[in-house]
Structures are given as structure tokens and as C-alpha cells.
Short mmCIF file of C-alpha atoms in Angstrom, two decimals:
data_model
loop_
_atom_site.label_atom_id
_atom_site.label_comp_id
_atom_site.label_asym_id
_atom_site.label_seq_id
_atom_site.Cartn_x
_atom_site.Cartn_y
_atom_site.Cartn_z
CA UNK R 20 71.66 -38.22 -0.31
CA UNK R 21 70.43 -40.89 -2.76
CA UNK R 22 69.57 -44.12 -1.30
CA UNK R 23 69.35 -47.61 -2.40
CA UNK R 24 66.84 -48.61 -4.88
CA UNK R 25 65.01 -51.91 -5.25
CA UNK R 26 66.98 -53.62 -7.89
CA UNK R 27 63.81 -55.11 -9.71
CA UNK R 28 62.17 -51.60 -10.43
CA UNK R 29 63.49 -50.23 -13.59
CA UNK R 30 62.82 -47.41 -15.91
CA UNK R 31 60.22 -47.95 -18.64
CA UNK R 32 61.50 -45.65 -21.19
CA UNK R 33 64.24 -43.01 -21.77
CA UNK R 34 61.68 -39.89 -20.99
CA UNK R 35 61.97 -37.66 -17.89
CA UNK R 36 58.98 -35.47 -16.79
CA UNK R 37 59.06 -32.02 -14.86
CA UNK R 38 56.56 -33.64 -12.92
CA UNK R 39 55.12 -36.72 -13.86
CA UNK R 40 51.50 -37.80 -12.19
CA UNK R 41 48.20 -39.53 -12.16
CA UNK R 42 49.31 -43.11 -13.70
CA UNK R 43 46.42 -44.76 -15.33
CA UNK R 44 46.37 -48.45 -16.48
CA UNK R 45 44.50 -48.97 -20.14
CA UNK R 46 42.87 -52.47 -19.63
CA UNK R 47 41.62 -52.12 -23.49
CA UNK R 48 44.36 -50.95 -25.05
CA UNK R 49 47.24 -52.07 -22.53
CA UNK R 50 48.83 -49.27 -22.25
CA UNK R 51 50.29 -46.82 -19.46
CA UNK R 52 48.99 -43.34 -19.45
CA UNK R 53 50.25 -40.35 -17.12
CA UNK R 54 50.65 -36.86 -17.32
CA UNK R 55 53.82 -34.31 -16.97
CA UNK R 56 51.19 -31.78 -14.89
CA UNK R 57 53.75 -28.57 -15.61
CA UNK R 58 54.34 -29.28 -18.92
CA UNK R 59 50.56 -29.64 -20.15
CA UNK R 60 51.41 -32.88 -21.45
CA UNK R 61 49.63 -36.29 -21.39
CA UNK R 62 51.82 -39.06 -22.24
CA UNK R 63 50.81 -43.03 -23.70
CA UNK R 64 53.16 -45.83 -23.71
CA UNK R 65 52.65 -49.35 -25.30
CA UNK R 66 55.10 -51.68 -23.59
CA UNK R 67 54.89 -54.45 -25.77
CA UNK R 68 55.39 -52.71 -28.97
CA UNK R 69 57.11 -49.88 -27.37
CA UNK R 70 55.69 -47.06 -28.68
CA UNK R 71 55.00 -44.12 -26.87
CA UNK R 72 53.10 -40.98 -27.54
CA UNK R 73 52.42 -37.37 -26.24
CA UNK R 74 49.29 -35.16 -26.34
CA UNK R 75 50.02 -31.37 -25.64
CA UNK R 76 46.82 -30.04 -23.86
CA UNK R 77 48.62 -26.44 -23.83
CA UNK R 78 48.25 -26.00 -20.22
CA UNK R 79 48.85 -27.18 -16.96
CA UNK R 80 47.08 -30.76 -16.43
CA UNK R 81 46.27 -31.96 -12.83
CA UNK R 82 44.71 -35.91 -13.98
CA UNK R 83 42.93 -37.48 -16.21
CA UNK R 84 40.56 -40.98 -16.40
CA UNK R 85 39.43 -43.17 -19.16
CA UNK R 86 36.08 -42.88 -21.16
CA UNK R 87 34.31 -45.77 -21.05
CA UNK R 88 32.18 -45.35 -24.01
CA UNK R 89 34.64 -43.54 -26.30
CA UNK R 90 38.30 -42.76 -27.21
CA UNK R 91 38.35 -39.77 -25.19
CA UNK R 92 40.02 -38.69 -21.70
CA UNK R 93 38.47 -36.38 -19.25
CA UNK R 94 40.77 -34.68 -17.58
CA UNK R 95 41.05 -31.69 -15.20
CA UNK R 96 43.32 -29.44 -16.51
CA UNK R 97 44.22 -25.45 -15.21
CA UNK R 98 40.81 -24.20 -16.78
CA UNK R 99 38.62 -27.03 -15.31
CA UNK R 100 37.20 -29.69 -16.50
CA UNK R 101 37.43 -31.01 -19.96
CA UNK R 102 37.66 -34.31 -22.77
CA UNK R 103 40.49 -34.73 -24.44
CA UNK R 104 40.23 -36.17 -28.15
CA UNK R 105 43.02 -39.52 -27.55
CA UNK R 106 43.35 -39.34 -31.86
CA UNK R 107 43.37 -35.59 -32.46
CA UNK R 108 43.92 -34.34 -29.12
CA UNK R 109 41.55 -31.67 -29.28
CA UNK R 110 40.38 -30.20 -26.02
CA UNK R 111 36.87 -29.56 -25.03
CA UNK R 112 35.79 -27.85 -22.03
CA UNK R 113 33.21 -29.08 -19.32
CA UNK R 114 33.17 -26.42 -16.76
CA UNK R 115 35.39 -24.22 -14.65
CA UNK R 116 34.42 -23.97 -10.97
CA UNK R 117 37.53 -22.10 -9.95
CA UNK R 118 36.85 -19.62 -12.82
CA UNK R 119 37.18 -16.77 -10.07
CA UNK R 120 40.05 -17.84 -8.26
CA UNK R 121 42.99 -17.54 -11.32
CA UNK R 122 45.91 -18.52 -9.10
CA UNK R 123 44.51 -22.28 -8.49
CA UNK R 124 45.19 -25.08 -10.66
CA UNK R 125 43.57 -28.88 -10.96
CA UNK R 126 45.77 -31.34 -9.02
CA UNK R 127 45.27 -35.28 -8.82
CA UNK R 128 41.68 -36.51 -9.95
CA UNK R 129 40.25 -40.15 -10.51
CA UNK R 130 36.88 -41.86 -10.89
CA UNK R 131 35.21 -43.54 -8.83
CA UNK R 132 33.15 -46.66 -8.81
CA UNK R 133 30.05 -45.18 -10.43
CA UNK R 134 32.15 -43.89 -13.44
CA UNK R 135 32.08 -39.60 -11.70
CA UNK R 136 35.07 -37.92 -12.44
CA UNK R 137 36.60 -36.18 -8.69
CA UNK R 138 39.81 -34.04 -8.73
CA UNK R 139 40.92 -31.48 -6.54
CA UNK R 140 42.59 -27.71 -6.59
CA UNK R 141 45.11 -26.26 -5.29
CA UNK R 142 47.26 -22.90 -5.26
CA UNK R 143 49.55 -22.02 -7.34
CA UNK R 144 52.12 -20.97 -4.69
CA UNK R 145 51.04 -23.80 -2.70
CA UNK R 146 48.54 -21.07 -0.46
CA UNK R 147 47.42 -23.58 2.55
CA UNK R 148 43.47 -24.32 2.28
CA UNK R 149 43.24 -22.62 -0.92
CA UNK R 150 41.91 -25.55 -2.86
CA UNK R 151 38.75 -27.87 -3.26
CA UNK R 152 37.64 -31.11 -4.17
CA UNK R 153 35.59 -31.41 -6.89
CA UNK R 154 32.95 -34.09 -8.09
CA UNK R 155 31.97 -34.38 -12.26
CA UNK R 156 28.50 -36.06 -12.51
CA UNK R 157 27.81 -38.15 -15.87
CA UNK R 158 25.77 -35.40 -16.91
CA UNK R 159 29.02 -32.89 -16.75
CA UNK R 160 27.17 -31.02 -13.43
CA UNK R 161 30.00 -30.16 -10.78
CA UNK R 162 29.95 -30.51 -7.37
CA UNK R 163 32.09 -29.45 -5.02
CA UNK R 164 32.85 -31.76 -1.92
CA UNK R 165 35.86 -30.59 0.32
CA UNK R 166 37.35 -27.29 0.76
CA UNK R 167 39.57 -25.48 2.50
CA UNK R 168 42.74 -27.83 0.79
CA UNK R 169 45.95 -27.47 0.71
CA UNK R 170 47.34 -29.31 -1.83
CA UNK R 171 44.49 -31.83 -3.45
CA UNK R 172 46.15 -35.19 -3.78
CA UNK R 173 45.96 -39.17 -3.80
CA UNK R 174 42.23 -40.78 -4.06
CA UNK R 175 41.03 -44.08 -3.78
CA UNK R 176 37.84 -47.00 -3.16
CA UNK R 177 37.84 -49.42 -0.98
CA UNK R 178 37.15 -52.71 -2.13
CA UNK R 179 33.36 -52.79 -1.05
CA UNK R 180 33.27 -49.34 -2.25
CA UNK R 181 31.68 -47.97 1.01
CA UNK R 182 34.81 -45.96 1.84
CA UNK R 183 36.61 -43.03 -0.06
CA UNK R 184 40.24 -42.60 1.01
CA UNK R 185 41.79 -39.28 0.61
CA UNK R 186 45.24 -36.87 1.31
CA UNK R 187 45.99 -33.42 1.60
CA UNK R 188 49.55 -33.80 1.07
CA UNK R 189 50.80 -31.25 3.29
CA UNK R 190 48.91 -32.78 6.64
CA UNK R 191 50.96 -35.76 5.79
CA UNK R 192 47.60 -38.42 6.62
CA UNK R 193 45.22 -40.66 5.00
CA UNK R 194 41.72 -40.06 5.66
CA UNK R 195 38.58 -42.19 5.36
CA UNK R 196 35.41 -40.61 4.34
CA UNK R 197 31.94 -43.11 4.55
CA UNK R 198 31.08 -42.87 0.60
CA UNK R 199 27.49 -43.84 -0.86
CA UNK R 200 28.28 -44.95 -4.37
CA UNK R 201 24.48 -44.48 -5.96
CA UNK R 202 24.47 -40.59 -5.03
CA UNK R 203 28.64 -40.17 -4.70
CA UNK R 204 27.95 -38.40 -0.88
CA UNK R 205 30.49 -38.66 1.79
CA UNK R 206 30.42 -38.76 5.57
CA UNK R 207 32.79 -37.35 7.94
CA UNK R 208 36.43 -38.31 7.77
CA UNK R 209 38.70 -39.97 9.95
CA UNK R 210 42.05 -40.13 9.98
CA UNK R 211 43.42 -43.55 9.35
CA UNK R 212 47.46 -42.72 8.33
CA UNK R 213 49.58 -40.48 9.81
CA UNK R 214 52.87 -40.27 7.55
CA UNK R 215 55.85 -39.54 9.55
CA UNK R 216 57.63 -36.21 8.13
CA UNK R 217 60.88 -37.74 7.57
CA UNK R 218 59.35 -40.27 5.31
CA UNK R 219 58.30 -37.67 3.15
CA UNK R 220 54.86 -36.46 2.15
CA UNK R 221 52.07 -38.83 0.97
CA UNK R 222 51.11 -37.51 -2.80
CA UNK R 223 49.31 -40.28 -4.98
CA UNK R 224 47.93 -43.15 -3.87
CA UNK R 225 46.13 -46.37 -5.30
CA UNK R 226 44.61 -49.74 -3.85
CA UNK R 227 45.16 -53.22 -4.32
CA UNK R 228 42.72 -56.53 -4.75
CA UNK R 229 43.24 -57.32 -1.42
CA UNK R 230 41.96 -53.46 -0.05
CA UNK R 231 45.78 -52.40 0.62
CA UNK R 232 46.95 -49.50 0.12
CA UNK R 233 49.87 -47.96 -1.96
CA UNK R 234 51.12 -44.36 -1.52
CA UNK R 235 53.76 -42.27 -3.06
CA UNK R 236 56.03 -40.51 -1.04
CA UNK R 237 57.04 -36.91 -1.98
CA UNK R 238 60.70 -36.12 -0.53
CA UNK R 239 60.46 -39.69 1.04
CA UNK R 240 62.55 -41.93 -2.25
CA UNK R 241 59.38 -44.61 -2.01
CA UNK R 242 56.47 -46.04 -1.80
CA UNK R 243 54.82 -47.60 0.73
CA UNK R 244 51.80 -49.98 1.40
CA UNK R 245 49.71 -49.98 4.45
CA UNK R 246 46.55 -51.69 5.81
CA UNK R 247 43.90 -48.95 6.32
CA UNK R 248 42.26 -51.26 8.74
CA UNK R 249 44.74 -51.43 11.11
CA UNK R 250 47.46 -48.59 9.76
CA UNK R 251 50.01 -51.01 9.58
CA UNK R 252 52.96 -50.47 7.18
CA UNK R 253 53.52 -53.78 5.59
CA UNK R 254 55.78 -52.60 2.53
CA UNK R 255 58.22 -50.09 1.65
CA UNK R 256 59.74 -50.09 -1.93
CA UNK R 257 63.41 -48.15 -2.32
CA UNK R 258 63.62 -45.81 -5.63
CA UNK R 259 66.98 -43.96 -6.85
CA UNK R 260 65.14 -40.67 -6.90
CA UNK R 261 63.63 -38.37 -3.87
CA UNK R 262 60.33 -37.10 -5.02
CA UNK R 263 57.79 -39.95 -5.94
CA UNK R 264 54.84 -38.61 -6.82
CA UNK R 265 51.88 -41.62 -7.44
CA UNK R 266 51.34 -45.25 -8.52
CA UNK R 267 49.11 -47.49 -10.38
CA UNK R 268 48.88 -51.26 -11.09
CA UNK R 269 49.27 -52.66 -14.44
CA UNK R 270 50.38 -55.34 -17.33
CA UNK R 271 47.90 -58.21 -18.57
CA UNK R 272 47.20 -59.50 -15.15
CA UNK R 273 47.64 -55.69 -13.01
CA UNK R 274 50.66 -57.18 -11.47
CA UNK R 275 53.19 -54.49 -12.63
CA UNK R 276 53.30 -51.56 -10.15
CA UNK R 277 54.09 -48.82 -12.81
CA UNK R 278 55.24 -45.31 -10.38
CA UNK R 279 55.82 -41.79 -11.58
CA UNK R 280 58.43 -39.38 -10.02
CA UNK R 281 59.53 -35.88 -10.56
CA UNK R 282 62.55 -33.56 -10.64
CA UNK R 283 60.52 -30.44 -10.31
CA UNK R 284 62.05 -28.57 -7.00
CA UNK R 285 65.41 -30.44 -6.79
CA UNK R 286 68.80 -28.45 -7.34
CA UNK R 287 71.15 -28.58 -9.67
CA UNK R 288 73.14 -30.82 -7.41
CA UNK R 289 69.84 -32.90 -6.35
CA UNK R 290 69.50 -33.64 -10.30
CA UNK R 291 73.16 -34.59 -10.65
CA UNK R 292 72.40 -37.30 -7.63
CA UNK R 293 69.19 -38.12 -9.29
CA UNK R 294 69.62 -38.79 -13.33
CA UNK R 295 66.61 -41.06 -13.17
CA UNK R 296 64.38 -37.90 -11.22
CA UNK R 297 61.11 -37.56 -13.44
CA UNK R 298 61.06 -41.15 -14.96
CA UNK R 299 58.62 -43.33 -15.03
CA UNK R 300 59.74 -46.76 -12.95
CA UNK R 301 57.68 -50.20 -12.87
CA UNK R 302 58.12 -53.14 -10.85
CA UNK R 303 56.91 -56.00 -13.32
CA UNK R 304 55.19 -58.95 -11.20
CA UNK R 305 55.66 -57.48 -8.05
CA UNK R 306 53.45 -60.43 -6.28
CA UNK R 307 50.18 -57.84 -5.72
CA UNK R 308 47.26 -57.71 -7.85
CA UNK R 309 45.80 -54.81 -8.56
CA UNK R 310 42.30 -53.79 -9.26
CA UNK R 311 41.64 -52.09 -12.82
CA UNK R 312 40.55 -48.14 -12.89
CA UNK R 313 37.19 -46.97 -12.71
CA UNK R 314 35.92 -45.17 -16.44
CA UNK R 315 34.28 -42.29 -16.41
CA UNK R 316 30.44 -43.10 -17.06
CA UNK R 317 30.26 -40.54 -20.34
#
């Protein structure tokens, strides 16, 4: 049943996603950008003037990151990798490492803090340890860094940018991998969150300036902020719909929590519960800073 939302998020703008993903904050432009993964589309919104703006890729797109140089996302969409023209919207392809394995698709990606582009795969019909995590170099060469994954999901960098945190939704924990940020290697992970099933399944995640992090709850109507240090949960946040799928800070000073949700997999009834199911939410000034996105170096 529907639960009790916080009362100070709200919807940004009348658009519902299949699934909405993979918030990204545009410190240049100020501007929210996220993706509707099933739906191939990437999606721009201008709060202050209110204008908001769609990019068909004409495919499934797992995430996308920032150019720092140019106006140009890379992205990693069902064929790979690839840059997305932000004027024209022309695609251009980068590579395919799961040319061979047709019933995969890209998932969640983000850069990290040398500007390298990392997403993940995973199978179509959700196939356990089908998938891979990927790393895209500066110079567009692909590595891959994780396999055997189920469903590819929330990435972030802590603060000193020494550890990479990562989640395979379906294991429902957090892991901590040591990261070396001049040659992008990892060490062995640990586990540092175990999510409780009934609280859902952690999906996207971000961090805040104080090394805190925020994860979205799939089937668990929030999201949630923990110390990695310690695994304690120190926040929850309510929302009016069941299947919350990642979060990023924004606004002029990154104090707006902007989430996206979905309605893919509910029932007819589910959606009747949940009107709001595939908005995009924000909670403006929610008290946290956040800490702006990493471009990729290109």
C-alpha cells in the first residue's frame, strides 16, 4: 500500500517516465538531466525558466555524464558506448564490449574523479551474473572491471577519492572497492551495507560533501542515507511511489536532492495507488550539500 510521503518533496514537472534513472546535476548550465532507460530517451529540465527538453537516442539508454570540454554527453546506451550531440542529438558510437552477448543492455554508469566514464551491464531478463562493469578511458579504450553482475547499479567516490562504492542491486549491499584514481584500478571489495529486503532493493546511489551516502530504494518508497564508515542509517526520506530508482544533488548551491522513480513493473492497480510513479521528485534545500559530478575527461 502507498505510504506517507515527506511533505517537502514535490514533483518537478508534469512528466512521468517508464523508468526514469541516472540524475545528473549541470553546474554550467543549471539544469537537471536524467534518462527514461526503456524509452531511449534523455531528458533536460531548466528549473528556473522551466523549460524542459527530450533527446530520443532510439534505443535503450542505461546513463549518461557530462563532457567537460564540449556540449556533448557520453552515455552508455544498448549498443555500448557512445556521445550524444546535446544540440542535434546525433549519436556517435565509442565501442561495444557486449557486442556478442545481444540479450544485455547498459545499466547505471558515472564518472569518476579522473573524468573515465564506468557503467555496467546487465540481462535483459534480469539473468543473475550476466553483466559487467565497464571502465571508458579518455582515449575511448574499454576496460572491463567486474563481472559476473547481476544487475549493474548505483556508483560513487568517496570524498578523498581512495574508495569506489558500488551495488549489485539484487545482493541488496554496498560494497567498497580500494580505487587508485591516476590508473582507475580497484582492490578487493568489502561489504559495507547490507539493505534489509523489506526495505527494498538499493538501485542508484550518490554521495554527499560530508562522505554520506544516499541510495535509492527499489520496491522500498525511499531513500535513505547512511555512513559507510560505520553503516549507520542516519536518514530515511518517505516518497508517494514504491519503486525509487536513484538520486543526485542539485540547485545553485547542490542543496536540492532531485530523485527519479519509475512505474515500470507495477500493476494496473499499483499505478492507480501511485499517479506520481515515474516522476521526477526534488527536495529543494534539504540541509545537505552535495558535491558536483565528475565530467568525463574528453
Amino acid at each position: 500500500m502507498p505510504r506517507t510521503s515527506n511533505p517537502q518533496i514535490r514533483v518537478v514537472l508534469d512528466h512521468q517516465s517508464l523508468l526514469a534513472e541516472g540524475p545528473v546535476w549541470d553546474t554550467r548550465q543549471s539544469l537537471i538531466c536524467w534518462i527514461d532507460i526503456l524509452n531511449g530517451e534523455i531528458h533536460q529540465y531548466e528549473p528556473a525558466q522551466k523549460t524542459h527538453t527530450t533527446i530520443q537516442v532510439n534505443q535503450m539508454i542505461g546513463s549518461l555524464a557530462l563532457c567537460r570540454t564540449d556540449q556533448r554527453f557520453v552515455a552508455a546506451v544498448k549498443d555500448g558506448f557512445c556521445f550524444v550531440d546535446r544540440q542535434s542529438g546525433a549519436v556517435s558510437m565509442i565501442a561495444n564490449p557486449e557486442a556478442a552477448l545481444p540479450n544485455n543492455r547498459f545499466n547505471e554508469g558515472k564518472c569518476d574523479p579522473a573524468g573515465r566514464f564506468w557503467a555496467g551491464t546487465m540481462s535483459l531478463t534480469e539473468e543473475p551474473k550476466a553483466g559487467s562493469l565497464y571502465m571508458l578511458n579518455s582515449d575511448l579504450a574499454v576496460v572491463r572491471k567486474i563481472n559476473q553482475v547481476s544487475i549493474s547499479n548505483g556508483l560513487a567516490w568517496s570524498m578523498d577519492h581512495r574508495i569506489m562504492y558500488y551495488i549489485d542491486t539484487p545482493t541488496g549491499k554496498v560494497m567498497a572497492y580500494p580505487f587508485d584514481k591516476q590508473t582507475g584500478l580497484i582492490g578487493t571489495g568489502k561489504i559495507i551495507l547490507t539493505i534489509p529486503e523489506e526495505e527494498g532493493y538499493p538501485d542508484g546511489m550518490t554521495i554527499d560533501s560530508e562522505g554520506m551516502l544516499w541510495i535509492a530504494h527499489w520496491g522500498g518508497w525511499q531513500v535513505t542515507r547512511w555512513n559507510p564508515h560505520t553503516s549507520e542509517l542516519m536518514q530515511h526520506l518517505q516518497l508517494p511511489v514504491a519503486n525509487v530508482t536513484s538520486c543526485t544533488f542539485g540547485g545553485r548551491n547542490l542543496t536540492d536532492l532531485y530523485i527519479t522513480t519509475a512505474k515500470k513493473g507495477l500493476s494496473e492497480i499499483e499505478l492507480q495507488e501511485q499517479p506520481l510513479a515515474g516522476s521526477l521528485f526534488v527536495l529543494p534545500d534539504c540541509g545537505i550539500t552535495g558535491v558536483p559530478a565528475f565530467d568525463f575527461d574528453a
